[in-house]
Amino acid sequence: MKVSMDIELKDVPGQLVSALIPISELGGNIISVLHHRDRKTQRGTIPVQVVFDVEESKLAALLQRLRERGITVVRVGAERLKEAVFVLLIGHIVRSGVKELINEVDGTGVAEVVELFLSMPAVEEKSAAALKIRAIGKMELERALDIVEGFAARCGILVVRPIEDEL
Amino acid sequence: MREVKLSIVGFGVVGRGVAEVVARKRAEIGERFGLDLRIVAVVDLWGAALASDADGGGLDPRRILDALQKGGAEGLSPRESLEAHGVRVEELQSPDVIQEVEHDVTVEATPTNVDNDGEPGTSHILTALKAGRHVVTSNKGPLALHFNKLMQAAKRADRKIGFEATVGGAMPIISLRDTLAGNEILCIKGILNGTCNYILTRMGEENMPFEHALREAQEMGIAEADPRSDVLGVDTAVKLVILANALLGLDAAYKDVRVTGITEITPEALSLARDNGYVIKLIGEVDRDGKLEVAPKLVPETHPLNVGGTLNAALLKTDLAGEVMVVGRGAGGIEAASAIISDIIRIFKN
């Protein structure tokens, strides 16, 4: 799970390291650290934004350890669905029951259809849909895409996927 | 100066392009590479034009091209055109010319035929190798269907086969094998059909349906009267098989490719793609694990493979050089002839 956390540190040496140690102790992987020295608070503390990956079950323990170290956690924003993909569908999408497709993807519990744009030129003509799917990881995203491919194959719909960039 | 005698088998757009390039560049190629290119035979279904002693050891390509052009304008058949302009046409067929007329390189430029076992191209190439000729071809069928057989035949005969013109027209890609020698090519993704690229580009620009863009392409001579091989992805798949075998060392066949064409793409789909920062391109993709796929794909607008019009492009991933990209003109007689001439020069420079 990707977590974005705003913390405040006292302006004394060693504070940043002290705040990052618990994350690594709990197996977290730090993605970025923004140290806003220019935005000192009225209390004289320095806001720091840390983004990291950690198992969902470890988050409570992490907050506890930070508290024990006297670090103020201002905000915790967990982004559960961190992987996203954009696909196009072309065919008789509404007639084929796109709602069931969305339910099936959402029903996995690990992926969700978060955006759907439909373009329907005329009643008997094929429509086009842009689908944005988010999932908790790459494997789960692949599973959601398999569901989309299965639906498309059953209904004679063409799926246009992105050219994979990790060449 | 080394004399290099050529026969041109199949005198359509590509064969004429080769004659045109020889006419234009013979002196320059002589000066730069020490090779004196002479066309000693041109053969097509109408018969064969052979160089006689009076021609000084080679046909005059300009005279043949002019004769065909003038005769064509007068409504004459190719044979009548040539004879009307003083070029003697013999009742010889291509295998006889390949075997019996003494020459160094057979330029095999007959049309691609994938349904008919790559014939007559496959037999032309095998006959030429057996007769001790090098072969340079623009014909995809034989390479896609019988790659290993042809390579083995060339090895046995100790002759070379140049086939740069089969994929990407003027865009150099087969020769990257040598240019990137020492690298392992891991994966290739490319736009290998100029007609599809043109149609998708126009559909996106003008918001026009597939049928309109196809008709426009046909009127401009970009798409053929029977466009099925292009728009159904067959042509891309055939080229992909050649790349798989030649550059990735796979033993791939056409039937291994998962092929989806562009006939289902709608202007609405292109518009939705654009709203989200993508274009749609027909992409051929091959990797070392044997993935062989041709399908319309979403390509980010900022991606190097987003090339427009009739251009071809390919992105190669290699183990040492990382990513290498080539872009070029994929179709046309002179473009194919560019690849053929380079192949011929390469054979004699090495």
Short mmCIF file of C-alpha atoms in Angstrom, two decimals:
data_model
loop_
_atom_site.label_atom_id
_atom_site.label_comp_id
_atom_site.label_asym_id
_atom_site.label_seq_id
_atom_site.Cartn_x
_atom_site.Cartn_y
_atom_site.Cartn_z
CA MET A 1 0.00 0.00 0.00
CA LYS A 2 1.30 3.43 -0.91
CA VAL A 3 1.14 5.91 1.99
CA SER A 4 1.64 9.65 1.89
CA MET A 5 2.31 11.07 5.37
CA ASP A 6 2.78 14.66 6.55
CA ILE A 7 4.87 14.95 9.72
CA GLU A 8 6.41 17.82 11.65
CA LEU A 9 9.93 17.68 13.01
CA LYS A 10 11.76 19.79 15.56
CA ASP A 11 14.57 21.84 14.01
CA VAL A 12 17.38 19.89 15.70
CA PRO A 13 19.86 17.43 14.20
CA GLY A 14 18.85 13.77 13.81
CA GLN A 15 15.10 14.32 13.66
CA LEU A 16 14.59 13.22 10.06
CA VAL A 17 16.56 10.00 10.51
CA SER A 18 14.64 9.27 13.68
CA ALA A 19 11.35 9.62 11.79
CA LEU A 20 12.43 7.37 8.92
CA ILE A 21 13.86 4.51 11.01
CA PRO A 22 10.45 3.03 12.02
CA ILE A 23 9.37 2.92 8.38
CA SER A 24 12.35 0.84 7.38
CA GLU A 25 12.12 -1.30 10.55
CA LEU A 26 8.62 -2.33 9.49
CA GLY A 27 9.74 -3.25 5.99
CA GLY A 28 8.52 -0.07 4.33
CA ASN A 29 10.10 1.23 1.15
CA ILE A 30 10.54 5.00 1.02
CA ILE A 31 9.56 6.50 -2.33
CA SER A 32 10.17 10.20 -1.62
CA VAL A 33 10.97 12.63 1.20
CA LEU A 34 10.18 16.33 0.82
CA HIS A 35 11.78 18.46 3.49
CA HIS A 36 9.99 21.85 3.55
CA ARG A 37 12.62 23.87 5.41
CA ASP A 38 11.25 27.06 3.84
CA ARG A 39 7.79 26.48 5.31
CA LYS A 40 8.60 26.44 9.02
CA THR A 41 5.43 26.38 11.12
CA GLN A 42 4.61 28.98 13.77
CA ARG A 43 5.56 26.36 16.36
CA GLY A 44 9.06 26.33 14.83
CA THR A 45 8.70 22.83 13.42
CA ILE A 46 9.55 21.80 9.89
CA PRO A 47 6.91 20.06 7.74
CA VAL A 48 8.09 16.92 5.97
CA GLN A 49 6.13 14.87 3.48
CA VAL A 50 7.11 11.21 3.21
CA VAL A 51 5.72 8.82 0.63
CA PHE A 52 6.37 5.12 1.13
CA ASP A 53 5.14 1.62 0.41
CA VAL A 54 4.25 -0.55 3.40
CA GLU A 55 2.03 -3.51 4.14
CA GLU A 56 -1.42 -2.36 5.22
CA SER A 57 -1.24 -4.39 8.44
CA LYS A 58 1.91 -2.56 9.59
CA LEU A 59 0.46 0.96 9.43
CA ALA A 60 -0.98 1.07 12.98
CA ALA A 61 2.31 -0.15 14.46
CA LEU A 62 4.18 2.46 12.47
CA LEU A 63 2.02 5.31 13.80
CA GLN A 64 2.52 3.99 17.35
CA ARG A 65 6.33 3.94 16.95
CA LEU A 66 6.39 7.45 15.52
CA ARG A 67 4.35 8.70 18.48
CA GLU A 68 6.80 7.02 20.90
CA ARG A 69 9.61 8.93 19.22
CA GLY A 70 7.76 12.22 19.76
CA ILE A 71 7.09 12.84 16.09
CA THR A 72 3.90 14.68 15.19
CA VAL A 73 1.91 13.02 12.42
CA VAL A 74 -0.32 15.69 10.88
CA ARG A 75 -1.95 13.61 8.14
CA VAL A 76 -1.92 10.06 6.83
CA GLY A 77 -3.19 9.53 3.33
CA ALA A 78 -3.23 5.93 2.23
CA GLU A 79 -3.55 5.29 -1.45
CA ARG A 80 -4.74 1.73 -1.58
CA LEU A 81 -5.16 1.45 -5.35
CA LYS A 82 -1.79 2.59 -6.58
CA GLU A 83 -1.61 0.96 -10.01
CA ALA A 84 -3.74 2.29 -12.86
CA VAL A 85 -4.38 1.44 -16.47
CA PHE A 86 -6.35 3.06 -19.26
CA VAL A 87 -8.04 0.88 -21.90
CA LEU A 88 -10.45 1.49 -24.74
CA LEU A 89 -13.38 -0.71 -25.67
CA ILE A 90 -15.01 -0.57 -29.09
CA GLY A 91 -18.29 -2.33 -29.84
CA HIS A 92 -21.88 -2.55 -28.61
CA ILE A 93 -20.81 -1.82 -25.07
CA VAL A 94 -24.00 -0.70 -23.34
CA ARG A 95 -26.08 -3.48 -24.87
CA SER A 96 -23.45 -5.97 -23.72
CA GLY A 97 -23.91 -4.97 -20.09
CA VAL A 98 -21.00 -2.77 -19.16
CA LYS A 99 -22.52 -2.46 -15.67
CA GLU A 100 -21.93 -6.16 -15.05
CA LEU A 101 -18.34 -5.72 -16.18
CA ILE A 102 -17.81 -2.91 -13.68
CA ASN A 103 -19.43 -4.99 -10.92
CA GLU A 104 -17.19 -7.92 -11.76
CA VAL A 105 -14.01 -5.82 -11.62
CA ASP A 106 -15.08 -4.02 -8.43
CA GLY A 107 -16.15 -7.37 -6.97
CA THR A 108 -12.56 -8.58 -6.91
CA GLY A 109 -11.97 -6.26 -3.96
CA VAL A 110 -8.48 -5.51 -5.27
CA ALA A 111 -9.36 -3.48 -8.37
CA GLU A 112 -11.95 -0.88 -9.30
CA VAL A 113 -13.22 0.84 -12.42
CA VAL A 114 -12.67 4.47 -11.41
CA GLU A 115 -13.58 6.23 -14.66
CA LEU A 116 -15.81 5.40 -17.60
CA PHE A 117 -16.35 7.68 -20.59
CA LEU A 118 -18.79 6.53 -23.24
CA SER A 119 -19.14 7.86 -26.75
CA MET A 120 -22.22 6.64 -28.62
CA PRO A 121 -22.38 8.00 -32.18
CA ALA A 122 -25.73 6.45 -33.19
CA VAL A 123 -28.06 3.74 -31.93
CA GLU A 124 -26.98 0.96 -34.25
CA GLU A 125 -23.34 2.01 -34.48
CA LYS A 126 -20.56 0.79 -32.29
CA SER A 127 -19.78 2.88 -29.25
CA ALA A 128 -16.41 3.52 -27.72
CA ALA A 129 -15.61 3.51 -24.03
CA ALA A 130 -12.57 4.73 -22.15
CA LEU A 131 -12.07 2.79 -18.96
CA LYS A 132 -9.68 3.64 -16.16
CA ILE A 133 -9.03 0.82 -13.76
CA ARG A 134 -7.09 1.04 -10.52
CA ALA A 135 -5.74 -1.87 -8.52
CA ILE A 136 -3.63 -2.47 -5.45
CA GLY A 137 -0.77 -3.98 -7.44
CA LYS A 138 0.40 -4.94 -10.92
CA MET A 139 -0.78 -8.54 -10.59
CA GLU A 140 -4.22 -7.42 -9.49
CA LEU A 141 -4.35 -4.97 -12.38
CA GLU A 142 -3.53 -7.78 -14.78
CA ARG A 143 -6.34 -9.82 -13.22
CA ALA A 144 -8.78 -6.94 -13.77
CA LEU A 145 -7.64 -6.67 -17.40
CA ASP A 146 -8.25 -10.40 -17.83
CA ILE A 147 -11.83 -9.81 -16.68
CA VAL A 148 -12.16 -7.02 -19.25
CA GLU A 149 -10.69 -9.24 -22.00
CA GLY A 150 -13.06 -12.06 -21.06
CA PHE A 151 -16.07 -9.76 -21.19
CA ALA A 152 -14.93 -8.34 -24.53
CA ALA A 153 -14.35 -11.77 -26.06
CA ARG A 154 -17.84 -12.93 -24.98
CA CYS A 155 -19.50 -9.81 -26.44
CA GLY A 156 -17.44 -9.32 -29.60
CA ILE A 157 -15.88 -6.12 -28.30
CA LEU A 158 -12.37 -4.96 -29.25
CA VAL A 159 -10.04 -4.01 -26.40
CA VAL A 160 -7.25 -1.56 -27.16
CA ARG A 161 -4.57 -1.73 -24.47
CA PRO A 162 -1.62 0.58 -23.93
CA ILE A 163 1.69 -0.34 -25.47
CA GLU A 164 3.58 -1.55 -22.43
CA ASP A 165 6.19 0.96 -21.51
CA GLU A 166 8.46 -1.23 -19.46
CA LEU A 167 9.79 -2.51 -22.84
CA MET B 1 36.45 -1.76 -60.70
CA ARG B 2 34.47 -4.91 -60.07
CA GLU B 3 31.64 -5.70 -62.44
CA VAL B 4 28.42 -6.80 -60.70
CA LYS B 5 25.84 -8.29 -63.03
CA LEU B 6 22.22 -8.06 -61.88
CA SER B 7 19.05 -9.72 -63.05
CA ILE B 8 15.76 -8.19 -62.00
CA VAL B 9 13.01 -10.77 -61.60
CA GLY B 10 9.63 -9.05 -61.39
CA PHE B 11 9.46 -5.63 -63.00
CA GLY B 12 6.68 -3.88 -61.09
CA VAL B 13 7.02 -0.86 -58.81
CA VAL B 14 10.04 -2.26 -56.94
CA GLY B 15 11.86 -3.72 -59.97
CA ARG B 16 11.47 -0.43 -61.83
CA GLY B 17 12.67 1.43 -58.72
CA VAL B 18 15.87 -0.65 -58.81
CA ALA B 19 16.37 0.14 -62.53
CA GLU B 20 15.79 3.82 -61.80
CA VAL B 21 18.33 3.84 -58.96
CA VAL B 22 20.92 2.04 -61.12
CA ALA B 23 20.32 4.65 -63.87
CA ARG B 24 20.77 7.51 -61.42
CA LYS B 25 23.59 6.23 -59.26
CA ARG B 26 25.70 3.85 -61.32
CA ALA B 27 28.57 6.30 -61.73
CA GLU B 28 28.51 7.33 -58.08
CA ILE B 29 28.45 3.72 -56.85
CA GLY B 30 31.36 2.96 -59.17
CA GLU B 31 33.37 5.84 -57.77
CA ARG B 32 32.60 5.29 -54.10
CA PHE B 33 32.56 1.50 -53.88
CA GLY B 34 34.44 0.32 -56.94
CA LEU B 35 31.37 -1.61 -58.12
CA ASP B 36 30.12 -1.41 -61.69
CA LEU B 37 26.41 -2.34 -61.51
CA ARG B 38 25.08 -3.76 -64.77
CA ILE B 39 21.56 -5.01 -65.37
CA VAL B 40 21.94 -8.02 -67.66
CA ALA B 41 18.34 -9.27 -67.55
CA VAL B 42 14.86 -8.06 -66.70
CA VAL B 43 12.17 -10.71 -66.56
CA ASP B 44 8.46 -10.58 -65.86
CA LEU B 45 5.36 -12.44 -67.01
CA TRP B 46 5.64 -10.73 -70.42
CA GLY B 47 9.04 -12.26 -71.15
CA ALA B 48 12.65 -11.30 -70.71
CA ALA B 49 14.80 -8.41 -71.87
CA LEU B 50 18.41 -9.56 -72.06
CA ALA B 51 21.57 -7.58 -72.59
CA SER B 52 23.29 -8.37 -75.87
CA ASP B 53 26.86 -7.69 -76.90
CA ALA B 54 25.61 -4.55 -78.62
CA ASP B 55 24.53 -3.21 -75.20
CA GLY B 56 28.11 -3.26 -73.96
CA GLY B 57 27.42 -5.88 -71.33
CA GLY B 58 24.36 -4.29 -69.73
CA LEU B 59 20.85 -3.09 -70.52
CA ASP B 60 20.29 0.64 -70.49
CA PRO B 61 17.85 1.02 -67.57
CA ARG B 62 16.80 4.50 -68.70
CA ARG B 63 15.83 3.22 -72.13
CA ILE B 64 13.73 0.39 -70.65
CA LEU B 65 11.96 2.67 -68.18
CA ASP B 66 11.26 5.27 -70.89
CA ALA B 67 9.97 2.58 -73.25
CA LEU B 68 7.56 1.24 -70.63
CA GLN B 69 6.38 4.70 -69.68
CA LYS B 70 5.81 5.87 -73.24
CA GLY B 71 4.27 2.59 -74.35
CA GLY B 72 2.04 2.53 -71.25
CA ALA B 73 0.78 6.02 -72.09
CA GLU B 74 -0.03 4.80 -75.60
CA GLY B 75 -2.00 1.90 -74.17
CA LEU B 76 0.56 -0.74 -75.15
CA SER B 77 1.36 -3.84 -73.10
CA PRO B 78 4.82 -3.92 -71.49
CA ARG B 79 6.08 -6.27 -74.17
CA GLU B 80 4.72 -4.15 -77.01
CA SER B 81 6.13 -1.03 -75.34
CA LEU B 82 9.63 -2.48 -75.15
CA GLU B 83 9.59 -3.84 -78.68
CA ALA B 84 8.19 -0.57 -80.04
CA HIS B 85 11.21 1.19 -78.54
CA GLY B 86 13.79 -1.24 -79.82
CA VAL B 87 14.23 -3.47 -76.78
CA ARG B 88 14.24 -7.12 -77.79
CA VAL B 89 11.99 -9.34 -75.66
CA GLU B 90 12.69 -13.08 -75.50
CA GLU B 91 10.20 -15.86 -74.75
CA LEU B 92 12.00 -16.83 -71.59
CA GLN B 93 10.58 -17.50 -68.16
CA SER B 94 12.05 -16.42 -64.87
CA PRO B 95 13.61 -19.78 -63.80
CA ASP B 96 15.39 -20.05 -67.16
CA VAL B 97 16.76 -16.53 -66.90
CA ILE B 98 17.91 -17.12 -63.32
CA GLN B 99 19.69 -20.34 -64.28
CA GLU B 100 20.98 -19.62 -67.75
CA VAL B 101 21.84 -15.94 -67.94
CA GLU B 102 25.24 -15.44 -66.33
CA HIS B 103 24.93 -12.93 -63.42
CA ASP B 104 26.06 -12.30 -59.85
CA VAL B 105 22.92 -11.10 -58.05
CA THR B 106 19.30 -12.03 -58.62
CA VAL B 107 17.04 -9.19 -57.51
CA GLU B 108 13.80 -10.99 -56.66
CA ALA B 109 11.06 -8.34 -56.77
CA THR B 110 7.90 -10.31 -57.55
CA PRO B 111 4.81 -9.52 -55.46
CA THR B 112 4.39 -11.09 -52.03
CA ASN B 113 2.16 -14.12 -51.92
CA VAL B 114 1.67 -15.64 -48.49
CA ASP B 115 -1.27 -17.86 -49.40
CA ASN B 116 0.53 -19.70 -52.16
CA ASP B 117 3.58 -20.90 -50.22
CA GLY B 118 5.42 -17.70 -51.16
CA GLU B 119 5.52 -18.67 -54.83
CA PRO B 120 6.94 -17.90 -57.29
CA GLY B 121 9.40 -16.03 -55.02
CA THR B 122 10.51 -19.05 -53.01
CA SER B 123 11.44 -21.06 -56.11
CA HIS B 124 13.16 -18.06 -57.66
CA ILE B 125 15.37 -17.65 -54.60
CA LEU B 126 16.22 -21.35 -54.28
CA THR B 127 16.96 -21.61 -58.01
CA ALA B 128 19.20 -18.55 -57.89
CA LEU B 129 21.18 -19.84 -54.90
CA LYS B 130 21.62 -23.23 -56.55
CA ALA B 131 22.90 -21.49 -59.69
CA GLY B 132 25.47 -19.65 -57.57
CA ARG B 133 23.80 -16.22 -57.51
CA HIS B 134 23.51 -14.00 -54.51
CA VAL B 135 19.89 -12.98 -53.89
CA VAL B 136 18.47 -9.63 -52.84
CA THR B 137 14.72 -9.52 -52.39
CA SER B 138 11.82 -7.30 -51.42
CA ASN B 139 9.46 -10.28 -51.35
CA LYS B 140 8.16 -10.95 -47.82
CA GLY B 141 6.38 -14.24 -48.54
CA PRO B 142 9.39 -16.56 -48.95
CA LEU B 143 11.21 -15.05 -45.95
CA ALA B 144 8.17 -15.24 -43.68
CA LEU B 145 7.27 -18.80 -44.69
CA HIS B 146 10.65 -20.46 -45.27
CA PHE B 147 13.21 -18.40 -43.38
CA ASN B 148 15.39 -21.22 -42.11
CA LYS B 149 15.18 -23.23 -45.31
CA LEU B 150 16.36 -20.23 -47.34
CA MET B 151 19.16 -19.39 -44.91
CA GLN B 152 20.40 -22.97 -45.01
CA ALA B 153 20.25 -23.03 -48.80
CA ALA B 154 22.31 -19.82 -48.91
CA LYS B 155 24.85 -21.28 -46.52
CA ARG B 156 25.17 -24.47 -48.56
CA ALA B 157 25.67 -22.45 -51.73
CA ASP B 158 28.04 -20.06 -49.94
CA ARG B 159 25.95 -17.15 -51.23
CA LYS B 160 24.20 -14.27 -49.44
CA ILE B 161 20.51 -13.34 -49.18
CA GLY B 162 19.76 -9.66 -48.64
CA PHE B 163 16.22 -8.91 -47.50
CA GLU B 164 16.36 -5.43 -45.98
CA ALA B 165 13.59 -4.34 -48.38
CA THR B 166 11.10 -6.87 -46.96
CA VAL B 167 10.54 -4.93 -43.73
CA GLY B 168 10.10 -1.18 -43.36
CA GLY B 169 10.99 -0.24 -46.94
CA ALA B 170 13.77 2.33 -46.79
CA MET B 171 13.91 2.18 -42.98
CA PRO B 172 17.04 0.23 -42.03
CA ILE B 173 16.19 -2.57 -39.62
CA ILE B 174 17.47 -5.95 -40.84
CA SER B 175 20.96 -4.47 -41.09
CA LEU B 176 20.80 -3.52 -37.40
CA ARG B 177 21.77 -7.16 -36.84
CA ASP B 178 25.25 -6.21 -38.01
CA THR B 179 25.26 -2.61 -36.84
CA LEU B 180 24.38 -3.76 -33.31
CA ALA B 181 26.59 -6.86 -33.48
CA GLY B 182 27.43 -8.10 -29.99
CA ASN B 183 24.09 -6.96 -28.67
CA GLU B 184 21.24 -9.28 -27.92
CA ILE B 185 17.97 -7.90 -29.29
CA LEU B 186 15.39 -8.58 -26.59
CA CYS B 187 12.23 -7.08 -27.98
CA ILE B 188 10.93 -5.12 -30.97
CA LYS B 189 7.79 -2.99 -31.15
CA GLY B 190 7.03 -1.31 -34.40
CA ILE B 191 4.72 0.33 -36.86
CA LEU B 192 5.43 -1.78 -39.93
CA ASN B 193 2.59 -0.88 -42.29
CA GLY B 194 2.43 2.61 -43.77
CA THR B 195 -1.13 2.19 -45.05
CA CYS B 196 -2.53 1.46 -41.58
CA ASN B 197 -0.52 4.28 -40.10
CA TYR B 198 -1.86 6.69 -42.71
CA ILE B 199 -5.47 5.59 -42.14
CA LEU B 200 -5.24 5.86 -38.33
CA THR B 201 -3.45 9.22 -38.56
CA ARG B 202 -6.14 10.64 -40.88
CA MET B 203 -9.00 9.21 -38.81
CA GLY B 204 -7.56 10.93 -35.75
CA GLU B 205 -6.84 14.24 -37.47
CA GLU B 206 -10.11 14.61 -39.35
CA ASN B 207 -12.41 12.60 -37.12
CA MET B 208 -13.35 10.51 -40.15
CA PRO B 209 -14.65 6.94 -40.22
CA PHE B 210 -12.39 4.08 -41.23
CA GLU B 211 -14.05 3.62 -44.64
CA HIS B 212 -13.48 7.27 -45.61
CA ALA B 213 -9.84 7.24 -44.58
CA LEU B 214 -9.33 3.98 -46.48
CA ARG B 215 -10.91 5.43 -49.62
CA GLU B 216 -8.72 8.52 -49.35
CA ALA B 217 -5.65 6.29 -49.01
CA GLN B 218 -6.70 4.32 -52.10
CA GLU B 219 -7.22 7.50 -54.11
CA MET B 220 -3.72 8.65 -53.14
CA GLY B 221 -2.22 5.31 -54.13
CA ILE B 222 -1.21 4.60 -50.53
CA ALA B 223 -3.62 1.69 -50.12
CA GLU B 224 -4.08 -1.06 -52.67
CA ALA B 225 -7.34 -1.81 -54.45
CA ASP B 226 -7.57 -4.90 -52.25
CA PRO B 227 -6.49 -3.47 -48.90
CA ARG B 228 -7.29 -6.54 -46.79
CA SER B 229 -3.73 -7.68 -46.23
CA ASP B 230 -2.84 -4.24 -44.86
CA VAL B 231 -5.87 -3.34 -42.74
CA LEU B 232 -6.39 -6.83 -41.29
CA GLY B 233 -2.82 -6.77 -39.97
CA VAL B 234 -1.58 -9.63 -42.18
CA ASP B 235 1.21 -7.59 -43.78
CA THR B 236 2.42 -6.41 -40.36
CA ALA B 237 2.34 -9.98 -39.06
CA VAL B 238 4.40 -11.26 -42.01
CA LYS B 239 7.05 -8.60 -41.39
CA LEU B 240 7.02 -9.37 -37.70
CA VAL B 241 7.80 -13.02 -38.43
CA ILE B 242 10.79 -11.94 -40.52
CA LEU B 243 12.07 -9.72 -37.70
CA ALA B 244 11.50 -12.50 -35.16
CA ASN B 245 13.60 -14.92 -37.18
CA ALA B 246 16.26 -12.54 -38.47
CA LEU B 247 16.83 -10.33 -35.44
CA LEU B 248 15.74 -12.36 -32.43
CA GLY B 249 16.80 -15.76 -33.70
CA LEU B 250 13.38 -17.31 -33.12
CA ASP B 251 11.91 -20.07 -35.24
CA ALA B 252 8.65 -18.24 -35.78
CA ALA B 253 5.91 -18.86 -38.33
CA TYR B 254 3.00 -16.75 -39.46
CA LYS B 255 0.50 -19.00 -37.67
CA ASP B 256 2.17 -18.16 -34.34
CA VAL B 257 1.16 -14.49 -34.57
CA ARG B 258 -1.97 -13.22 -32.80
CA VAL B 259 -3.36 -10.75 -35.32
CA THR B 260 -5.96 -8.01 -34.88
CA GLY B 261 -6.39 -5.42 -37.62
CA ILE B 262 -7.64 -1.84 -37.58
CA THR B 263 -11.04 -2.27 -39.23
CA GLU B 264 -12.90 -1.97 -35.92
CA ILE B 265 -11.31 1.32 -34.90
CA THR B 266 -13.80 4.20 -34.82
CA PRO B 267 -13.29 8.00 -34.75
CA GLU B 268 -14.96 8.04 -31.32
CA ALA B 269 -12.31 5.65 -29.99
CA LEU B 270 -9.53 7.84 -31.38
CA SER B 271 -11.15 10.89 -29.84
CA LEU B 272 -11.41 9.25 -26.39
CA ALA B 273 -7.80 8.16 -26.71
CA ARG B 274 -6.71 11.70 -27.56
CA ASP B 275 -8.62 13.16 -24.59
CA ASN B 276 -6.49 10.92 -22.41
CA GLY B 277 -3.17 11.71 -24.07
CA TYR B 278 -2.97 8.72 -26.42
CA VAL B 279 -3.05 7.91 -30.12
CA ILE B 280 -3.94 4.50 -31.58
CA LYS B 281 -1.34 2.71 -33.73
CA LEU B 282 -1.20 -0.76 -35.24
CA ILE B 283 1.76 -2.23 -33.38
CA GLY B 284 3.67 -5.41 -34.17
CA GLU B 285 5.45 -6.79 -31.15
CA VAL B 286 7.91 -9.64 -30.68
CA ASP B 287 10.04 -10.61 -27.70
CA ARG B 288 12.51 -13.33 -26.79
CA ASP B 289 9.87 -15.39 -25.01
CA GLY B 290 8.14 -15.86 -28.33
CA LYS B 291 5.40 -13.30 -27.90
CA LEU B 292 4.19 -12.43 -31.41
CA GLU B 293 1.32 -10.00 -31.56
CA VAL B 294 -0.16 -7.53 -34.00
CA ALA B 295 -2.89 -5.32 -32.54
CA PRO B 296 -4.03 -1.72 -32.32
CA LYS B 297 -2.46 -0.25 -29.19
CA LEU B 298 -2.72 2.96 -27.21
CA VAL B 299 0.52 4.86 -27.67
CA PRO B 300 1.17 7.92 -25.47
CA GLU B 301 1.32 11.08 -27.59
CA THR B 302 4.83 11.74 -26.30
CA HIS B 303 6.08 8.21 -27.11
CA PRO B 304 8.74 7.97 -29.85
CA LEU B 305 6.55 5.45 -31.73
CA ASN B 306 3.97 8.18 -32.29
CA VAL B 307 4.99 8.87 -35.90
CA GLY B 308 2.35 10.05 -38.35
CA GLY B 309 1.40 9.64 -42.00
CA THR B 310 2.80 6.66 -43.87
CA LEU B 311 5.98 6.46 -41.78
CA ASN B 312 7.24 3.22 -40.35
CA ALA B 313 9.04 3.09 -37.01
CA ALA B 314 10.55 0.46 -34.75
CA LEU B 315 11.80 0.50 -31.20
CA LEU B 316 14.32 -2.20 -30.32
CA LYS B 317 15.40 -3.11 -26.84
CA THR B 318 18.89 -4.52 -26.64
CA ASP B 319 20.98 -5.76 -23.74
CA LEU B 320 23.95 -3.42 -24.26
CA ALA B 321 22.76 -0.45 -26.29
CA GLY B 322 19.45 -0.13 -24.44
CA GLU B 323 16.69 1.24 -26.60
CA VAL B 324 17.33 1.98 -30.27
CA MET B 325 14.76 3.60 -32.50
CA VAL B 326 14.53 3.75 -36.30
CA VAL B 327 12.01 5.69 -38.39
CA GLY B 328 11.64 5.82 -42.16
CA ARG B 329 9.54 5.57 -45.28
CA GLY B 330 7.94 2.17 -45.42
CA ALA B 331 6.66 2.04 -48.99
CA GLY B 332 7.42 3.07 -52.55
CA GLY B 333 9.57 1.83 -55.42
CA ILE B 334 12.57 4.08 -54.81
CA GLU B 335 12.42 3.45 -51.07
CA ALA B 336 12.47 -0.33 -51.58
CA ALA B 337 15.21 0.11 -54.17
CA SER B 338 17.25 2.05 -51.61
CA ALA B 339 17.23 -1.00 -49.35
CA ILE B 340 17.99 -3.33 -52.29
CA ILE B 341 20.94 -1.28 -53.53
CA SER B 342 22.37 -1.10 -49.99
CA ASP B 343 22.07 -4.88 -49.71
CA ILE B 344 23.89 -5.35 -53.04
CA ILE B 345 26.71 -3.02 -52.05
CA ARG B 346 27.01 -4.73 -48.65
CA ILE B 347 27.41 -8.16 -50.26
CA PHE B 348 30.43 -7.02 -52.26
CA LYS B 349 31.97 -4.73 -49.68
CA ASN B 350 32.23 -7.58 -47.16
#
